Coordinates of C-alpha atoms in Angstrom, one line a residue:
L1 CA 66.6 21.8 -38.7
L2 CA 66.6 22.1 -35.2
A3 CA 63.7 19.3 -35.1
L4 CA 65.7 17.6 -37.1
L5 CA 69.2 17.6 -34.6
L6 CA 67.3 17.2 -31.2
P7 CA 67.3 13.2 -31.5
L8 CA 70.8 13.2 -32.0
C9 CA 71.2 15.3 -29.1
T10 CA 69.1 13.4 -26.4
P11 CA 71.9 10.7 -25.7
W12 CA 73.9 13.8 -24.0
C13 CA 71.3 15.8 -22.5
Y14 CA 70.8 15.8 -19.2
K15 CA 67.9 13.4 -17.6
N16 CA 67.9 13.3 -14.0
Y17 CA 69.8 13.2 -10.7
L18 CA 70.2 10.9 -7.9
T19 CA 69.7 12.4 -4.5
L20 CA 71.7 10.9 -2.0
P21 CA 70.7 10.1 1.6
S22 CA 74.0 10.8 2.8
E23 CA 77.3 12.2 2.5
V24 CA 79.5 10.4 -0.6
A25 CA 83.2 9.0 0.9
K26 CA 83.8 7.0 -2.4
M27 CA 82.0 5.8 -5.3
D28 CA 82.6 3.2 -8.1
I29 CA 80.9 2.7 -11.3
S30 CA 80.2 -0.9 -12.8
P31 CA 82.4 -1.6 -15.8
D32 CA 79.0 -1.9 -18.1
N33 CA 77.9 1.5 -16.6
A34 CA 74.6 0.0 -15.1
Y35 CA 75.5 0.3 -11.5
M36 CA 76.8 3.0 -9.2
A37 CA 78.3 1.4 -5.6
I38 CA 78.5 4.7 -3.1
V39 CA 80.4 4.4 0.4
S40 CA 78.1 6.4 2.8
I41 CA 79.8 8.0 5.4
N42 CA 77.1 9.2 7.9
S43 CA 75.0 7.1 9.6
P44 CA 74.4 4.2 9.0
N45 CA 77.5 3.8 7.3
G46 CA 77.3 1.4 4.6
V47 CA 77.4 0.8 0.7
L48 CA 74.5 1.4 -1.6
V49 CA 74.1 0.2 -5.3
Y50 CA 72.0 2.0 -7.7
D51 CA 70.9 1.1 -10.9
L52 CA 72.1 3.9 -13.3
A53 CA 69.4 3.7 -15.6
N54 CA 66.4 4.9 -13.4
Y55 CA 68.1 5.5 -10.0
N56 CA 66.4 2.7 -7.9
L57 CA 68.2 1.4 -4.9
L58 CA 69.2 -2.2 -5.4
L59 CA 71.7 -2.6 -2.4
N60 CA 72.1 -1.0 1.2
Y61 CA 74.9 -3.2 2.6
S62 CA 76.4 -2.7 6.4
V63 CA 78.6 -4.5 8.5
S64 CA 77.5 -4.4 11.8
G65 CA 80.3 -3.1 13.9
S66 CA 82.4 -2.0 11.5
T67 CA 83.0 1.2 9.3
I68 CA 83.0 0.6 5.7
T69 CA 85.7 2.3 3.9
S70 CA 85.5 1.5 -0.1
A71 CA 83.4 -0.2 -2.3
K72 CA 85.2 -1.3 -5.7
F73 CA 83.5 -3.6 -8.8
T74 CA 85.9 -6.1 -10.3
N75 CA 87.0 -5.3 -14.1
D76 CA 84.6 -7.5 -15.5
G77 CA 81.7 -6.9 -12.7
I78 CA 80.9 -10.4 -11.2
Y79 CA 82.1 -8.9 -7.3
L80 CA 81.7 -6.2 -5.6
G81 CA 84.5 -5.7 -3.2
V82 CA 83.9 -3.6 0.4
G83 CA 86.7 -2.9 2.7
Y84 CA 86.0 -2.1 6.2
K85 CA 88.1 -1.3 9.3
T86 CA 86.9 -3.6 12.5
G87 CA 88.9 -1.9 15.1
S88 CA 91.8 0.5 15.8
S89 CA 94.4 -1.7 13.4
S90 CA 92.3 -4.3 11.8
G91 CA 90.1 -4.9 8.7
S92 CA 88.7 -7.2 6.3
V93 CA 87.3 -6.8 2.3
N94 CA 84.0 -9.2 1.8
L95 CA 83.4 -10.0 -1.9
L96 CA 79.4 -9.4 -2.9
S97 CA 77.7 -10.1 -6.2
G98 CA 78.2 -7.7 -8.3
R99 CA 75.7 -8.2 -10.5
P100 CA 71.8 -8.4 -9.8
P101 CA 70.0 -9.3 -8.0
F102 CA 72.5 -7.8 -5.5
T103 CA 72.2 -9.4 -2.0
S104 CA 74.2 -8.8 1.4
T105 CA 75.3 -12.4 1.2
V106 CA 79.1 -12.6 1.5
I107 CA 81.0 -15.4 -1.3
R108 CA 83.8 -14.7 0.9
T109 CA 86.2 -12.6 3.0
L110 CA 89.4 -11.6 3.1
V111 CA 91.2 -10.6 6.4
A112 CA 93.9 -7.5 6.1
A113 CA 96.9 -6.9 8.0
G114 CA 95.5 -3.7 9.4
N115 CA 93.2 -0.8 8.5
V116 CA 91.8 -1.2 5.1
V117 CA 91.6 2.6 3.8
D118 CA 90.9 1.8 -0.2
I119 CA 91.2 -1.1 -2.4
D120 CA 91.3 -2.0 -6.0
F121 CA 91.6 -5.1 -8.2
N122 CA 94.3 -5.8 -11.0
R123 CA 92.9 -5.7 -14.9
L124 CA 92.7 -9.7 -14.6
N125 CA 91.1 -9.9 -11.2
T126 CA 93.4 -12.6 -10.1
K127 CA 94.7 -9.7 -7.5
L128 CA 93.5 -7.6 -4.9
L129 CA 95.2 -4.5 -3.6
V130 CA 94.5 -3.7 -0.1
C131 CA 95.9 -0.1 1.0

């Protein structure tokens, strides 16, 4: 009986783990649960995007001279928003591709009125909240 039940339990069993190269400040999972974006707080400060099926590193993104503070997938998974601060009271949000192939190519930059601590998108992806 246990041999028959084992295949039913397999999807919920522990399969593997991911060793991260540095401390994690924030993380976000893509809407399809296929990718994970991690904001690394150690040197180098940046965003790491991993494939959750096999834990391959797909993107290592950083902004020269800036501190990345947040990363968030849009609700449709098309974009990955990366918030960062560039000085004592200024910041911006870069929109990157949220789907493979992940690249460091910035699709659009949105300039914030002050430091960017966190970001989020509304349900329809028509508005960006910057804290």
